[in-house]
Amino acid sequence: MQINSKQHYHAELFKSFSPVSPKLRRVKNRKRSENFEIFKYDGLRARRMGRPDYAIKCFTEALAIEEDFETMGYLSQLYIPMGETEKARELLEKMAVMEPHVTSTFLTLANVCYIQEDYKAMEEAAGKAIAIEEGNAVAHFLLGKARKGQDDEIMTIAHLTKAITLKDDFIEARLMRAEALLKMKQYKETMEDIDAVLAQNPEEETAILLRGKVKEANGQEEEAEADYQLVTEVNPFNEQAYLYLGQLFINQKKLTEAISLFDEAIELNPNFAEAYKVIGQSSALPAVCGRVCPQETQCEGKCIRGIKGEAVSIGKLERFVADWAKENGIKPEAPAEKNGHKVAVIGSGPSGLTCAGDLAKLGYDVTIFEALHQAGGVLVYGIPEFRLPKDKVVKAEVENVKSLGVKINTNVIIGKSTTVDELMENEGFEAVFIGSGAGLPMFMGIPGEVSNGVFSANEYLTRSNLMKAFRDDHDTPIVTGKKVVVVGGGNVAMDAARTALRLGAEVHIVYRRSEEELPARREEVHHAKEEGVIFDLLTNPTEIVADEKGWVKAIKCVRMELGEPDASGRRRPVVIEGSEFEMDVDTVIMSLGTSPNPLISSTTIGLDINKRKCIIADEEFGKTSKEGVYAGGDAVTGAATVILAMGAGKAGARGIDEYIKSKYAK
């Protein structure tokens, strides 16, 4: 007989209510118990064999059969190192309900909450452990740790003191109490804990670092530096030592050394977001510095690892971290509120951007005035795209400065559009920083230098980089040339030569000294040679020959030899008699350095300059002869490196901050 669906349903329902014999129930329970034990045993064995993934699977299967307290503990301990803190916490909270009188459960739960930065829950768990076992030193330590996470230094110290009372040799508790006491500037009590720890372990690194911090706070910078250096020698992998030493060097205005140390720390602990914040303490333009600064001498040359081997690749690290931050949308943090003071910055090059950024972080209302139509200064007009991408890098760095609240006004020529005095008297700016660079080119003064086809490197690079003259859809012309001579041996000369090469010319670099004396970075010389630039060394131009229409057709030169060192420390070039020769060329680019444009100094009353037309300013704060006016970068030193200009920008920001604070404190 065929059973319909309704009959089948009732049959199954009836079956489900059928009584199970006690014997069958016992067999099933025994089987479940056996399976539970098998899974638990396999989990324990997998844990011992270093197979946490398989151990987790086994313990999970065991708990599906039976909610066993011990197995939950095993599983939670596996989750913690794997970063599965939420799963670990869920299990521990279940365990706390199942057996509420087990101290270790609450201690482990407190540690998990600490990892999650849930300090309130951590405090609750540690408090329950103390309620079960009042004399548990670890529980009091964890409670102190929870209060520290809530920035309650007084209660932190109170709970840690209880932990130390219960366990006098509790090093971790003493170190944490020392940190809290240091924060409260109780230096004598801090040293008592540090001394107690070092008596137990003379090489305890955290204690030595804290001792250095106490010495630094008491003005003993040399002794503090010795402590930080000691830790790097004892343990070259202690990132905190590099960070402390780097911060000390920032305070001492040793910026290149600081960057070197920060990058050491980054290599040891590649927390890229935090690394970006750390680098930002000393470098406002890390993506730029990582590409164009002479790391081999300024940063990597200071790297302590270079003593025994190869220095850390600081430039590459800095570049990577900055690029990573950009790709992940990480920007410098703007201040919570403004301080109500206005500062003007003239020039948006590396010095101006750095000064503006540092002042903005301090709460100042900062406005940058840029003469050109695009912000970035020498970063956009001077350094070629193939070395420093404009949109990807420079524009992004400028936007980072703007994100701090800095306003940038372009097409404003200070000395023509307005003056420094007008900014201060009419526009309400309480201080001014001049970071206008050095854009006035130098020439040799030889015959024929005014011929058509003779450029300064400054003009040539500006036409190409800023005005995009190499593109057919842009109006600015540029003479490409078939055979180009670049006179000079610095980085700018290399940039001009490599640009001319890309425009299709045969390019020669003429330099009056040998390759050893070339002021350009080794890296830039290498790239120029690799690309096909011809180096005519120990050669000096004497005349530029023009055709009947006034266009360059040749350059006359002489051969040189090196004599005794001159004032620069380099061997002085001496003309070899009878060595004159002529090169057929159609373009000459003079790359002999630059000086500041006198427009600002000549229109600012009371602003002193030196014989090179550079603004006179002190190195420490950038203070000039005119009250409220500060200056730095190439406008003060003449053409120099990006990192030195940035350092001057930081000095100017410090000077302005102190000036305004002292002025309004009266």
Coordinates of N, CA, C and O in Angstrom, one line a residue, residues 424-542:
M424 N 52.6 93.0 7.4 CA 52.6 93.1 8.9 C 51.8 94.3 9.3 O 51.1 94.2 10.4
E425 N 51.8 95.4 8.6 CA 51.1 96.6 9.0 C 49.7 96.7 8.6 O 48.8 97.2 9.4
N426 N 49.3 96.1 7.4 CA 48.0 96.2 6.9 C 47.2 95.0 6.9 O 45.9 95.0 6.9
E427 N 47.9 93.8 6.9 CA 47.1 92.5 6.7 C 47.0 91.8 8.1 O 46.4 90.7 8.1
G428 N 47.6 92.3 9.1 CA 47.5 91.7 10.4 C 48.3 90.5 10.7 O 48.1 89.8 11.7
F429 N 49.4 90.3 9.9 CA 50.3 89.2 10.2 C 51.3 89.6 11.3 O 51.9 90.7 11.2
E430 N 51.4 88.8 12.3 CA 52.2 89.1 13.5 C 53.7 88.8 13.3 O 54.6 89.2 14.0
A431 N 54.0 87.9 12.3 CA 55.3 87.5 12.0 C 55.4 87.0 10.6 O 54.4 86.6 10.0
V432 N 56.6 87.1 10.0 CA 56.8 86.7 8.6 C 58.0 85.8 8.5 O 59.0 86.1 9.1
F433 N 57.9 84.7 7.7 CA 59.0 83.9 7.4 C 59.3 84.0 5.9 O 58.5 83.8 5.1
I434 N 60.6 84.3 5.6 CA 61.0 84.4 4.2 C 61.7 83.2 3.8 O 62.8 82.9 4.3
G435 N 61.1 82.4 2.9 CA 61.7 81.2 2.4 C 61.6 81.2 0.9 O 61.1 80.3 0.3
S436 N 62.0 82.3 0.3 CA 61.8 82.6 -1.1 C 62.8 82.0 -2.0 O 62.8 82.1 -3.3
G437 N 63.8 81.3 -1.5 CA 64.8 80.5 -2.3 C 65.8 81.4 -2.9 O 66.0 82.6 -2.6
A438 N 66.5 80.8 -3.9 CA 67.6 81.5 -4.6 C 67.4 81.3 -6.0 O 68.0 80.3 -6.6
G439 N 66.7 82.1 -6.7 CA 66.4 81.9 -8.1 C 67.1 82.7 -9.1 O 66.9 82.7 -10.3
L440 N 68.1 83.5 -8.6 CA 68.8 84.4 -9.5 C 70.1 83.7 -10.0 O 71.0 83.4 -9.2
P441 N 70.2 83.4 -11.2 CA 71.3 82.6 -11.7 C 72.6 83.4 -11.8 O 72.7 84.6 -11.9
M442 N 73.7 82.6 -11.7 CA 75.1 83.2 -11.9 C 75.6 82.8 -13.2 O 75.3 81.7 -13.7
F443 N 76.5 83.6 -13.7 CA 77.1 83.4 -15.0 C 78.7 83.6 -14.9 O 79.1 84.1 -13.9
M444 N 79.4 83.1 -15.9 CA 80.9 83.1 -15.8 C 81.4 84.5 -16.1 O 82.5 84.9 -15.7
G445 N 80.7 85.3 -16.9 CA 81.2 86.6 -17.4 C 82.2 86.5 -18.5 O 83.1 87.4 -18.7
I446 N 82.1 85.4 -19.3 CA 83.1 85.2 -20.4 C 82.4 85.8 -21.7 O 81.2 86.0 -21.8
P447 N 83.2 86.1 -22.7 CA 82.7 86.7 -24.0 C 81.7 85.7 -24.6 O 81.8 84.5 -24.6
G448 N 80.7 86.3 -25.2 CA 79.7 85.6 -25.9 C 78.6 85.0 -25.1 O 77.7 84.2 -25.6
E449 N 78.6 85.3 -23.7 CA 77.6 84.6 -22.8 C 76.2 85.1 -23.0 O 75.3 84.5 -22.6
V450 N 76.0 86.3 -23.8 CA 74.7 86.8 -24.0 C 74.1 86.3 -25.4 O 73.1 86.8 -25.8
S451 N 74.8 85.4 -26.0 CA 74.4 84.9 -27.3 C 73.1 84.1 -27.1 O 72.7 83.5 -26.1
N452 N 72.3 84.0 -28.2 CA 71.1 83.2 -28.3 C 71.5 81.7 -28.1 O 72.4 81.3 -28.8
G453 N 70.8 81.0 -27.3 CA 71.1 79.6 -27.1 C 71.9 79.4 -25.8 O 72.2 78.2 -25.5
V454 N 72.2 80.5 -25.1 CA 72.8 80.3 -23.8 C 71.7 80.5 -22.7 O 71.0 81.5 -22.7
F455 N 71.6 79.5 -21.9 CA 70.6 79.5 -20.8 C 71.3 79.4 -19.4 O 72.4 78.8 -19.3
S456 N 70.6 79.9 -18.4 CA 70.9 79.4 -17.1 C 70.2 78.1 -16.9 O 69.1 77.9 -17.4
A457 N 70.8 77.3 -16.0 CA 70.1 76.0 -15.7 C 68.7 76.2 -15.1 O 67.8 75.5 -15.3
N458 N 68.6 77.3 -14.3 CA 67.4 77.7 -13.7 C 66.3 77.9 -14.7 O 65.2 77.4 -14.6
E459 N 66.6 78.7 -15.7 CA 65.6 79.0 -16.8 C 65.2 77.7 -17.6 O 64.1 77.5 -17.8
Y460 N 66.3 77.0 -17.9 CA 66.1 75.8 -18.7 C 65.2 74.8 -18.1 O 64.3 74.3 -18.6
L461 N 65.5 74.6 -16.8 CA 64.7 73.6 -16.0 C 63.3 74.1 -15.7 O 62.3 73.3 -15.8
T462 N 63.1 75.4 -15.5 CA 61.8 75.9 -15.2 C 60.9 75.8 -16.4 O 59.7 75.5 -16.3
R463 N 61.5 76.1 -17.6 CA 60.7 76.0 -18.8 C 60.2 74.6 -19.0 O 59.1 74.3 -19.4
S464 N 61.1 73.6 -18.7 CA 60.8 72.2 -18.9 C 59.8 71.7 -17.9 O 58.8 71.0 -18.1
N465 N 60.2 71.9 -16.6 CA 59.5 71.3 -15.5 C 58.2 72.0 -15.1 O 57.1 71.3 -15.0
L466 N 58.2 73.3 -15.0 CA 57.0 74.0 -14.6 C 56.1 74.4 -15.7 O 54.9 74.2 -15.7
M467 N 56.7 74.8 -16.8 CA 56.0 75.3 -18.0 C 55.7 74.2 -19.0 O 55.0 74.5 -20.0
K468 N 56.2 73.0 -18.8 CA 56.0 71.9 -19.7 C 56.3 72.2 -21.2 O 55.6 71.8 -22.1
A469 N 57.4 72.9 -21.4 CA 57.8 73.3 -22.7 C 58.1 72.2 -23.7 O 58.1 72.4 -24.9
F470 N 58.4 71.0 -23.1 CA 58.7 69.9 -24.0 C 57.4 69.3 -24.7 O 57.5 68.5 -25.6
R471 N 56.2 69.8 -24.2 CA 55.0 69.3 -24.8 C 54.5 70.2 -25.9 O 54.6 71.4 -25.8
D472 N 54.0 69.6 -27.0 CA 53.5 70.4 -28.1 C 52.3 71.2 -27.8 O 52.0 72.2 -28.5
D473 N 51.5 70.8 -26.8 CA 50.3 71.5 -26.5 C 50.5 72.7 -25.5 O 49.5 73.3 -25.0
H474 N 51.7 73.0 -25.1 CA 52.0 74.1 -24.3 C 52.7 75.2 -25.0 O 53.5 75.0 -26.0
D475 N 52.4 76.5 -24.6 CA 52.9 77.6 -25.4 C 54.3 78.0 -25.1 O 55.0 78.7 -25.9
T476 N 54.9 77.6 -23.9 CA 56.3 78.1 -23.6 C 57.3 77.4 -24.5 O 57.3 76.1 -24.5
P477 N 58.1 78.1 -25.2 CA 59.1 77.5 -26.1 C 60.4 77.0 -25.3 O 60.7 77.5 -24.2
I478 N 61.1 76.1 -25.9 CA 62.4 75.7 -25.4 C 63.3 75.3 -26.5 O 62.8 74.7 -27.5
V479 N 64.5 75.7 -26.5 CA 65.5 75.3 -27.5 C 66.0 73.9 -27.1 O 66.7 73.7 -26.1
T480 N 65.7 72.9 -28.0 CA 66.1 71.6 -27.6 C 67.6 71.3 -27.9 O 68.3 70.7 -27.1
G481 N 68.1 71.9 -29.0 CA 69.5 71.7 -29.3 C 69.9 70.3 -29.8 O 69.3 69.3 -29.4
K482 N 70.9 70.3 -30.7 CA 71.4 69.0 -31.2 C 72.7 68.6 -30.4 O 72.9 67.4 -30.1
K483 N 73.5 69.6 -30.0 CA 74.7 69.3 -29.2 C 74.7 70.4 -28.1 O 74.9 71.5 -28.3
V484 N 74.6 69.9 -26.8 CA 74.4 70.8 -25.7 C 75.6 70.6 -24.7 O 76.0 69.5 -24.4
V485 N 76.1 71.7 -24.2 CA 77.1 71.7 -23.2 C 76.5 72.3 -21.9 O 75.9 73.4 -21.9
V486 N 76.7 71.6 -20.8 CA 76.2 72.0 -19.5 C 77.5 72.4 -18.7 O 78.4 71.5 -18.5
V487 N 77.6 73.6 -18.3 CA 78.8 74.0 -17.5 C 78.5 73.9 -16.0 O 77.6 74.6 -15.5
G488 N 79.3 73.1 -15.3 CA 79.0 72.9 -13.9 C 79.0 71.4 -13.5 O 78.9 70.5 -14.4
G489 N 79.1 71.1 -12.2 CA 79.2 69.7 -11.8 C 78.3 69.4 -10.6 O 78.5 68.3 -10.0
G490 N 77.3 70.2 -10.3 CA 76.4 69.9 -9.2 C 75.2 69.1 -9.6 O 75.1 68.7 -10.8
N491 N 74.3 68.9 -8.7 CA 73.1 68.2 -8.9 C 72.2 68.8 -10.0 O 71.6 68.2 -10.8
V492 N 72.2 70.2 -10.0 CA 71.4 70.9 -11.0 C 72.0 70.7 -12.4 O 71.2 70.6 -13.3
A493 N 73.3 70.7 -12.5 CA 73.9 70.4 -13.8 C 73.5 69.0 -14.3 O 73.2 68.9 -15.5
M494 N 73.5 68.0 -13.4 CA 73.1 66.7 -13.8 C 71.6 66.7 -14.3 O 71.2 66.1 -15.3
D495 N 70.8 67.5 -13.5 CA 69.3 67.5 -13.9 C 69.2 68.2 -15.3 O 68.4 67.7 -16.1
A496 N 69.9 69.3 -15.5 CA 69.9 70.0 -16.8 C 70.4 69.1 -18.0 O 69.8 69.0 -19.0
A497 N 71.5 68.4 -17.7 CA 72.0 67.5 -18.7 C 71.1 66.3 -19.1 O 70.9 66.0 -20.2
R498 N 70.5 65.7 -18.1 CA 69.6 64.6 -18.3 C 68.3 65.1 -19.0 O 67.7 64.3 -19.8
T499 N 67.9 66.3 -18.7 CA 66.7 66.9 -19.3 C 67.0 67.1 -20.8 O 66.2 66.8 -21.7
A500 N 68.1 67.7 -21.1 CA 68.5 68.0 -22.5 C 68.7 66.7 -23.3 O 68.3 66.6 -24.5
L501 N 69.2 65.6 -22.6 CA 69.3 64.3 -23.2 C 67.9 63.8 -23.6 O 67.8 63.2 -24.7
R502 N 66.9 64.0 -22.8 CA 65.6 63.5 -23.1 C 64.9 64.3 -24.2 O 64.0 63.9 -24.8
L503 N 65.4 65.5 -24.4 CA 64.9 66.4 -25.5 C 65.6 66.1 -26.8 O 65.4 66.8 -27.8
G504 N 66.5 65.1 -26.8 CA 67.1 64.6 -28.1 C 68.5 65.1 -28.4 O 69.0 64.8 -29.5
A505 N 69.2 65.7 -27.5 CA 70.5 66.3 -27.7 C 71.6 65.3 -27.4 O 71.4 64.4 -26.5
E506 N 72.8 65.5 -28.0 CA 74.0 65.0 -27.5 C 74.5 65.9 -26.4 O 74.6 67.1 -26.6
V507 N 74.8 65.4 -25.2 CA 75.0 66.3 -24.1 C 76.4 66.0 -23.5 O 76.8 64.9 -23.2
H508 N 77.1 67.2 -23.2 CA 78.4 67.1 -22.6 C 78.3 68.0 -21.3 O 77.8 69.1 -21.3
I509 N 78.9 67.4 -20.2 CA 79.1 68.2 -19.0 C 80.6 68.7 -19.0 O 81.5 67.9 -19.1
V510 N 80.8 70.0 -18.9 CA 82.1 70.6 -18.8 C 82.3 71.0 -17.4 O 81.6 71.9 -16.9
Y511 N 83.4 70.5 -16.8 CA 83.7 70.8 -15.4 C 85.2 71.0 -15.2 O 86.0 70.2 -15.7
R512 N 85.6 72.0 -14.4 CA 87.0 72.3 -14.4 C 87.8 71.5 -13.5 O 89.1 71.6 -13.5
R513 N 87.2 70.7 -12.6 CA 87.9 69.8 -11.8 C 87.7 68.3 -12.2 O 87.1 68.0 -13.2
S514 N 88.3 67.4 -11.4 CA 88.2 66.0 -11.8 C 86.9 65.4 -11.3 O 86.1 66.0 -10.5
E515 N 86.6 64.1 -11.6 CA 85.4 63.5 -11.1 C 85.3 63.4 -9.6 O 84.2 63.5 -9.0
E516 N 86.4 63.2 -9.0 CA 86.5 63.1 -7.5 C 85.9 64.4 -6.9 O 85.3 64.3 -5.8
E517 N 86.1 65.5 -7.5 CA 85.7 66.8 -6.9 C 84.2 67.2 -7.3 O 83.8 68.2 -6.9
L518 N 83.6 66.4 -8.2 CA 82.2 66.7 -8.6 C 81.3 66.9 -7.4 O 81.3 66.0 -6.5
P519 N 80.7 68.0 -7.2 CA 79.8 68.2 -6.0 C 78.5 67.5 -6.1 O 77.8 67.4 -5.1
A520 N 78.1 67.0 -7.3 CA 76.9 66.2 -7.4 C 76.9 64.9 -6.6 O 78.0 64.4 -6.4
R521 N 75.7 64.4 -6.3 CA 75.7 63.1 -5.6 C 76.2 62.0 -6.5 O 76.1 62.1 -7.8
R522 N 76.9 61.0 -5.9 CA 77.4 59.9 -6.7 C 76.3 59.3 -7.5 O 76.5 58.9 -8.7
E523 N 75.1 59.1 -6.9 CA 74.0 58.5 -7.6 C 73.6 59.3 -8.9 O 73.3 58.6 -9.9
E524 N 73.6 60.6 -8.8 CA 73.2 61.4 -9.9 C 74.3 61.3 -11.0 O 73.9 61.3 -12.2
V525 N 75.5 61.3 -10.7 CA 76.6 61.2 -11.7 C 76.5 59.8 -12.4 O 76.6 59.7 -13.6
H526 N 76.2 58.8 -11.6 CA 76.1 57.4 -12.1 C 74.9 57.4 -13.1 O 75.1 56.8 -14.2
H527 N 73.8 58.0 -12.8 CA 72.6 57.9 -13.7 C 72.9 58.7 -15.0 O 72.5 58.3 -16.0
A528 N 73.6 59.9 -14.8 CA 73.9 60.7 -16.0 C 74.8 59.9 -17.0 O 74.6 59.8 -18.2
K529 N 75.8 59.2 -16.4 CA 76.7 58.4 -17.3 C 76.0 57.3 -17.9 O 76.1 57.0 -19.1
E530 N 75.1 56.6 -17.1 CA 74.4 55.5 -17.6 C 73.5 55.8 -18.7 O 73.3 55.0 -19.7
E531 N 72.9 57.1 -18.7 CA 72.0 57.5 -19.7 C 72.7 58.0 -21.0 O 72.1 58.3 -22.0
G532 N 74.0 58.2 -20.9 CA 74.8 58.7 -22.1 C 75.3 60.1 -22.1 O 75.9 60.5 -23.1
V533 N 75.3 60.7 -20.9 CA 75.9 62.1 -20.8 C 77.4 61.9 -20.9 O 78.0 61.1 -20.2
I534 N 78.1 62.8 -21.7 CA 79.5 62.7 -21.8 C 80.2 63.7 -20.9 O 79.8 64.9 -20.8
F535 N 81.1 63.3 -20.1 CA 81.8 64.1 -19.1 C 83.1 64.6 -19.6 O 84.1 63.8 -19.8
D536 N 83.3 65.9 -19.9 CA 84.5 66.5 -20.2 C 85.1 67.2 -19.0 O 84.8 68.4 -18.7
L537 N 85.9 66.5 -18.2 CA 86.4 66.9 -16.9 C 87.7 67.6 -17.1 O 88.4 67.5 -18.1
L538 N 88.1 68.4 -16.1 CA 89.4 69.2 -16.1 C 89.3 70.0 -17.4 O 90.3 70.2 -18.1
T539 N 88.2 70.6 -17.6 CA 87.9 71.5 -18.8 C 87.2 72.7 -18.3 O 86.2 72.6 -17.6
N540 N 87.6 73.9 -18.9 CA 86.9 75.1 -18.5 C 86.7 76.0 -19.7 O 87.6 76.3 -20.5
P541 N 85.4 76.5 -19.8 CA 85.1 77.4 -21.0 C 85.8 78.8 -20.8 O 85.9 79.3 -19.7
T542 N 86.2 79.3 -22.0 CA 86.8 80.7 -22.0 C 86.0 81.6 -22.8 O 86.1 82.9 -22.7

